[in-house]
Tab-separated table of C-alpha atoms in Angstrom:
chain	number	residue	atom	x	y	z
W	341	MET	CA	0.000	0.000	0.000
W	342	LEU	CA	2.791	2.414	0.933
W	343	LEU	CA	4.684	1.576	-2.263
W	344	CYS	CA	1.598	2.292	-4.341
W	345	ALA	CA	1.145	5.636	-2.601
W	346	VAL	CA	4.766	6.645	-3.202
W	347	THR	CA	4.545	5.571	-6.848
W	348	SER	CA	1.380	7.634	-7.291
W	349	LEU	CA	3.036	10.645	-5.699
W	350	ILE	CA	6.083	10.384	-7.983
W	351	THR	CA	3.854	9.991	-11.013
W	352	ALA	CA	1.974	13.121	-10.019
W	353	ILE	CA	5.121	15.139	-9.417
W	354	LEU	CA	7.070	14.265	-12.551
W	355	PRO	CA	4.658	15.772	-15.111
W	356	ALA	CA	4.453	18.923	-13.023
W	357	ARG	CA	8.219	19.233	-13.041
W	358	ALA	CA	8.285	18.731	-16.807
W	359	GLN	CA	5.658	21.442	-17.220
W	360	ASP	CA	7.614	23.799	-14.963
W	361	ARG	CA	10.778	23.581	-17.022
W	362	ILE	CA	11.889	26.636	-18.955
W	363	ASP	CA	11.650	26.031	-22.704
W	364	VAL	CA	14.903	27.226	-24.274
W	365	VAL	CA	15.807	27.116	-27.959
W	366	ALA	CA	19.510	27.197	-28.848
W	367	SER	CA	20.457	28.015	-32.413
W	368	PHE	CA	23.093	25.268	-32.725
W	369	SER	CA	24.554	22.324	-30.859
W	370	ILE	CA	27.406	24.043	-28.987
W	371	LEU	CA	25.045	26.597	-27.468
W	372	GLY	CA	22.641	23.799	-26.612
W	373	ASP	CA	25.384	22.076	-24.628
W	374	PHE	CA	26.156	25.268	-22.706
W	375	VAL	CA	22.476	25.726	-21.826
W	376	ARG	CA	22.132	22.117	-20.635
W	377	ASN	CA	25.161	22.432	-18.372
W	378	ILE	CA	23.860	25.607	-16.763
W	379	GLY	CA	20.150	24.906	-16.763
W	380	GLY	CA	20.237	21.293	-15.654
W	381	GLU	CA	16.829	19.822	-14.852
W	382	ARG	CA	15.134	23.223	-14.812
W	383	VAL	CA	15.364	23.698	-18.579
W	384	ALA	CA	14.061	21.845	-21.619
W	385	VAL	CA	16.534	22.559	-24.414
W	386	THR	CA	15.781	22.351	-28.133
W	387	THR	CA	18.556	22.854	-30.684
W	388	LEU	CA	17.700	24.069	-34.181
W	389	VAL	CA	20.912	23.040	-35.971
W	390	GLY	CA	21.724	19.640	-34.573
W	391	PRO	CA	24.821	17.400	-34.426
W	392	ASN	CA	27.184	17.738	-37.406
W	393	GLY	CA	24.962	20.478	-38.834
W	394	ASP	CA	26.249	23.624	-40.539
W	395	ALA	CA	24.553	26.740	-39.179
W	396	HIS	CA	26.129	28.879	-41.923
W	397	VAL	CA	23.907	27.332	-44.601
W	398	TYR	CA	20.981	26.061	-42.530
W	399	THR	CA	17.465	26.400	-43.934
W	400	PRO	CA	14.823	26.774	-41.198
W	401	THR	CA	11.616	24.744	-41.285
W	402	PRO	CA	8.059	25.490	-40.105
W	403	ARG	CA	8.774	23.202	-37.143
W	404	ASP	CA	11.598	25.554	-36.132
W	405	ALA	CA	9.158	28.479	-36.062
W	406	LYS	CA	6.868	26.444	-33.793
W	407	LYS	CA	9.779	25.676	-31.451
W	408	ILE	CA	10.600	29.365	-31.132
W	409	ALA	CA	6.950	30.303	-30.671
W	410	ASP	CA	6.771	27.945	-27.678
W	411	ALA	CA	10.073	29.058	-26.117
W	412	LYS	CA	10.724	31.452	-23.271
W	413	LEU	CA	14.354	32.033	-24.296
W	414	VAL	CA	16.146	31.801	-27.624
W	415	VAL	CA	19.927	31.650	-27.279
W	416	VAL	CA	21.898	32.781	-30.324
W	417	ASN	CA	25.577	33.230	-31.050
W	418	GLY	CA	25.482	36.587	-32.804
W	419	PHE	CA	28.273	38.139	-34.916
W	420	GLY	CA	26.190	37.299	-38.007
W	421	PHE	CA	26.493	33.551	-37.489
W	422	GLU	CA	22.789	32.798	-37.822
W	423	GLY	CA	21.805	35.087	-40.699
W	424	TRP	CA	18.557	33.176	-41.142
W	425	LEU	CA	17.445	33.528	-37.518
W	426	PRO	CA	16.027	37.082	-37.165
W	427	ARG	CA	13.416	36.422	-39.845
W	428	LEU	CA	12.556	33.083	-38.238
W	429	VAL	CA	12.069	34.693	-34.821
W	430	LYS	CA	9.835	37.382	-36.342
W	431	SER	CA	7.754	34.913	-38.329
W	432	SER	CA	7.234	32.693	-35.290
W	433	GLY	CA	5.045	35.290	-33.636
W	434	GLY	CA	6.378	34.243	-30.237
W	435	LYS	CA	7.403	36.385	-27.314
W	436	ALA	CA	10.665	34.657	-26.435
W	437	THR	CA	13.561	36.726	-25.146
W	438	VAL	CA	16.511	36.513	-27.537
W	439	VAL	CA	19.828	36.129	-25.718
W	440	THR	CA	23.070	36.857	-27.582
W	441	ALA	CA	25.693	34.623	-26.002
W	442	THR	CA	28.659	36.612	-27.363
W	443	GLN	CA	27.638	39.846	-25.640
W	444	GLY	CA	30.747	41.441	-24.162
W	445	ILE	CA	33.204	39.640	-26.455
W	446	ALA	CA	35.283	41.790	-28.813
W	447	PRO	CA	34.787	40.263	-32.272
W	448	ARG	CA	37.685	39.277	-34.468
W	449	LYS	CA	37.402	41.336	-37.653
W	450	LEU	CA	37.999	40.079	-41.179
W	451	GLY	CA	37.565	43.107	-43.383
W	452	SER	CA	34.011	44.316	-42.871
W	453	HIS	CA	32.882	40.986	-41.414
W	454	GLU	CA	32.898	39.729	-37.834
W	455	ASP	CA	34.242	36.251	-37.182
W	456	PRO	CA	31.415	34.441	-35.364
W	457	HIS	CA	33.447	31.466	-34.068
W	458	ALA	CA	34.238	33.028	-30.688
W	459	TRP	CA	33.602	29.764	-28.806
W	460	GLN	CA	36.900	28.389	-30.152
W	461	SER	CA	38.629	30.283	-27.340
W	462	VAL	CA	37.787	28.677	-24.007
W	463	ALA	CA	38.115	32.073	-22.330
W	464	ASN	CA	35.330	33.299	-24.602
W	465	ALA	CA	33.274	30.202	-23.785
W	466	LYS	CA	33.285	31.409	-20.191
W	467	VAL	CA	31.625	34.642	-21.345
W	468	TYR	CA	28.981	32.594	-23.146
W	469	VAL	CA	28.323	30.716	-19.915
W	470	ALA	CA	27.983	33.904	-17.856
W	471	ASN	CA	25.547	35.427	-20.364
W	472	ILE	CA	23.407	32.281	-20.452
W	473	ARG	CA	23.471	31.997	-16.642
W	474	ASP	CA	22.250	35.573	-16.252
W	475	ALA	CA	19.538	35.161	-18.886
W	476	LEU	CA	18.210	31.999	-17.259
W	477	ALA	CA	18.199	33.631	-13.823
W	478	LYS	CA	16.247	36.589	-15.181
W	479	ALA	CA	13.717	34.346	-16.913
W	480	ASP	CA	13.387	32.046	-13.887
W	481	PRO	CA	14.314	33.922	-10.676
W	482	ALA	CA	13.326	30.958	-8.519
W	483	GLY	CA	16.122	28.946	-10.088
W	484	ALA	CA	18.783	31.669	-9.954
W	485	ASP	CA	20.823	29.959	-7.245
W	486	ILE	CA	20.777	26.683	-9.163
W	487	TYR	CA	21.912	28.357	-12.369
W	488	LYS	CA	24.686	30.148	-10.486
W	489	ALA	CA	25.898	26.930	-8.853
W	490	ASN	CA	25.767	24.971	-12.108
W	491	ALA	CA	27.641	27.732	-13.922
W	492	GLU	CA	30.347	27.865	-11.247
W	493	THR	CA	30.860	24.107	-11.496
W	494	TYR	CA	31.074	24.297	-15.285
W	495	LEU	CA	33.408	27.299	-15.243
W	496	VAL	CA	35.858	25.337	-13.076
W	497	LYS	CA	35.875	22.638	-15.757
W	498	LEU	CA	36.443	25.246	-18.475
W	499	THR	CA	39.375	26.750	-16.560
W	500	ALA	CA	40.984	23.304	-16.357
W	501	LEU	CA	40.300	22.786	-20.063
W	502	ASP	CA	41.907	26.123	-20.966
W	503	ASN	CA	45.015	25.237	-18.969
W	504	ASP	CA	45.216	21.790	-20.580
W	505	VAL	CA	45.056	23.259	-24.084
W	506	LYS	CA	47.858	25.718	-23.289
W	507	ALA	CA	49.978	22.910	-21.852
W	508	ALA	CA	49.391	20.735	-24.904
W	509	VAL	CA	50.318	23.513	-27.340
W	510	ALA	CA	53.531	24.082	-25.384
W	511	THR	CA	54.629	20.565	-26.381
W	512	ILE	CA	54.415	21.424	-30.100
W	513	PRO	CA	57.635	22.854	-31.588
W	514	ALA	CA	57.067	26.514	-32.455
W	515	ALA	CA	58.019	25.942	-36.096
W	516	HIS	CA	55.300	23.308	-36.413
W	517	ARG	CA	52.398	25.376	-35.075
W	518	LYS	CA	50.783	25.943	-38.456
W	519	VAL	CA	48.037	23.927	-40.177
W	520	ILE	CA	45.521	24.066	-43.005
W	521	SER	CA	41.822	23.799	-42.116
W	522	THR	CA	38.776	23.823	-44.374
W	523	HIS	CA	37.252	27.189	-43.441
W	524	ASP	CA	38.391	30.075	-41.271
W	525	ALA	CA	36.767	28.846	-38.064
W	526	PHE	CA	39.764	28.768	-35.734
W	527	GLY	CA	40.869	32.403	-35.586
W	528	TYR	CA	39.972	32.786	-31.923
W	529	PHE	CA	41.719	29.502	-31.126
W	530	ALA	CA	44.813	30.751	-32.975
W	531	ALA	CA	44.822	34.051	-31.082
W	532	ALA	CA	44.374	32.336	-27.721
W	533	TYR	CA	46.794	29.429	-28.117
W	534	GLY	CA	49.326	30.305	-30.791
W	535	ILE	CA	48.609	27.823	-33.588
W	536	GLU	CA	48.208	29.432	-37.013
W	537	PHE	CA	45.326	28.239	-39.183
W	538	ILE	CA	45.208	28.830	-42.925
W	539	ALA	CA	41.962	28.102	-44.774
W	540	PRO	CA	40.824	28.146	-48.412
W	541	GLN	CA	37.321	29.199	-47.313
W	542	GLY	CA	36.476	32.280	-45.277
W	543	VAL	CA	34.592	32.449	-41.985
W	544	SER	CA	31.458	31.064	-43.646
W	545	THR	CA	30.973	27.859	-45.611
W	546	ASP	CA	28.265	29.386	-47.815
W	547	SER	CA	30.629	30.026	-50.748
W	548	GLU	CA	33.208	27.882	-52.490
W	549	PRO	CA	36.876	28.959	-52.648
W	550	SER	CA	38.118	30.027	-56.073
W	551	ALA	CA	40.823	28.209	-58.039
W	552	LYS	CA	43.098	31.158	-57.226
W	553	ASP	CA	42.425	30.794	-53.485
W	554	ILE	CA	43.277	27.101	-53.630
W	555	ALA	CA	46.460	27.760	-55.648
W	556	VAL	CA	47.606	30.318	-53.065
W	557	ILE	CA	47.026	27.811	-50.255
W	558	ILE	CA	48.950	25.084	-52.078
W	559	THR	CA	51.879	27.413	-52.743
W	560	GLN	CA	51.928	28.608	-49.146
W	561	LEU	CA	51.742	25.069	-47.856
W	562	LYS	CA	54.760	24.038	-49.931
W	563	LEU	CA	56.852	27.112	-49.121
W	564	SER	CA	56.101	27.071	-45.398
W	565	LYS	CA	56.385	23.280	-45.134
W	566	ILE	CA	53.126	23.123	-43.210
W	567	PRO	CA	53.040	19.610	-41.735
W	568	ALA	CA	49.329	18.784	-41.824
W	569	VAL	CA	45.932	19.583	-43.240
W	570	PHE	CA	42.712	18.905	-41.346
W	571	LEU	CA	39.208	17.963	-42.370
W	572	GLU	CA	36.136	19.359	-40.607
W	573	ASN	CA	33.026	17.498	-39.571
W	574	ILE	CA	30.701	19.991	-41.274
W	575	ALA	CA	32.575	20.190	-44.592
W	576	ASP	CA	33.021	18.084	-47.719
W	577	PRO	CA	36.467	16.452	-47.331
W	578	ARG	CA	37.306	16.332	-51.066
W	579	LEU	CA	38.967	19.756	-51.252
W	580	MET	CA	41.312	19.056	-48.365
W	581	ARG	CA	42.156	15.603	-49.712
W	582	ARG	CA	43.050	17.239	-53.024
W	583	ILE	CA	45.296	19.803	-51.329
W	584	ALA	CA	47.000	17.046	-49.329
W	585	ALA	CA	47.535	14.956	-52.472
W	586	GLU	CA	49.036	17.869	-54.428
W	587	THR	CA	51.422	18.928	-51.667
W	588	GLY	CA	52.301	15.694	-49.946
W	589	ALA	CA	51.073	17.019	-46.608
W	590	LYS	CA	49.497	14.463	-44.319
W	591	ILE	CA	45.877	14.611	-43.253
W	592	GLY	CA	45.989	15.149	-39.512
W	593	GLY	CA	42.412	14.044	-38.888
W	594	THR	CA	39.082	15.799	-38.424
W	595	LEU	CA	38.572	18.951	-36.390
W	596	PHE	CA	35.231	20.003	-34.959
W	597	SER	CA	34.567	23.633	-35.698
W	598	ASP	CA	30.910	24.703	-35.742
W	599	SER	CA	29.094	21.655	-34.463
W	600	LEU	CA	29.196	18.855	-31.945
W	601	THR	CA	28.567	15.229	-32.814
W	602	ALA	CA	25.814	12.900	-31.680
W	603	GLU	CA	26.232	11.149	-28.318
W	604	ASN	CA	28.128	8.242	-29.877
W	605	GLY	CA	30.575	10.517	-31.725
W	606	ASP	CA	33.950	11.944	-30.759
W	607	ALA	CA	32.629	15.319	-29.614
W	608	PRO	CA	29.170	15.127	-28.031
W	609	THR	CA	29.960	18.067	-25.705
W	610	TYR	CA	31.924	21.303	-25.970
W	611	ILE	CA	34.618	20.034	-23.614
W	612	ASP	CA	34.895	16.803	-25.624
W	613	MET	CA	35.183	18.870	-28.800
W	614	VAL	CA	38.066	20.998	-27.546
W	615	ARG	CA	39.881	17.990	-26.101
W	616	HIS	CA	39.475	16.090	-29.377
W	617	ASN	CA	40.775	19.025	-31.408
W	618	ILE	CA	43.860	19.638	-29.304
W	619	LYS	CA	44.651	15.920	-29.222
W	620	ALA	CA	44.415	15.748	-33.030
W	621	LEU	CA	46.572	18.862	-33.441
W	622	THR	CA	49.202	17.730	-30.951
W	623	SER	CA	49.419	14.280	-32.495
W	624	ALA	CA	49.822	15.614	-36.028
W	625	LEU	CA	52.249	18.430	-35.232
W	626	THR	CA	54.611	16.632	-32.849
W	627	SER	CA	55.080	13.424	-34.829
């Protein structure tokens, strides 16, 4: 009898807890991971651009508009990363608060464009976390202490991650700290940790590099004796395989730039992603 009563009580409580969760939409998988770490059980997170997806060229669906219409918060990267999102938010007719996770970060400039890939610096990731923490606390004051505690725990992990990346880069000979990647997604990583990235594509994947761009990369790779080229999980690997074949450079593996993987992949979380990337870079550039 007692067991039945307890079971009934749990059954009654669980739906209420699910209903009480804050509905949060994150524009892409990395932001979704940040929100889950900070929000914990108090948030229900939906990600528009999922694992291995490319937010640069994403085409929203009517289901995405419905997700935003039902949300209390929409977390976006900013810096022009989600060019398709403002129209989607407007068309949804919802009243969600839009939170720009990069607020307070000085953007890296490439001509007239802002580089949106600020999360590639772990120090910047900490700013993302603080902005999301504050937005959740404002939307759900009753959970403010929980969001603060979760954020503090996660920030400790990010500090350890940042230190580990710096230590790993220190093991790479200075002359070897130069690689080719598919698109210019690692500028913030380069500035923070001292590895130079050269890419045939710009900060967005929405346009193909010209034959001239590719020729310049190949020439630079040969002259500078760059030891490795890297594929990316969101990009067609054929271009990089061609560059490697024409120059004799080895393919150092796959880097994760704009997206996490599914749970069974190599980078299901942001911390996993950074650890995978630095392991791949260290292995290719020290051997």
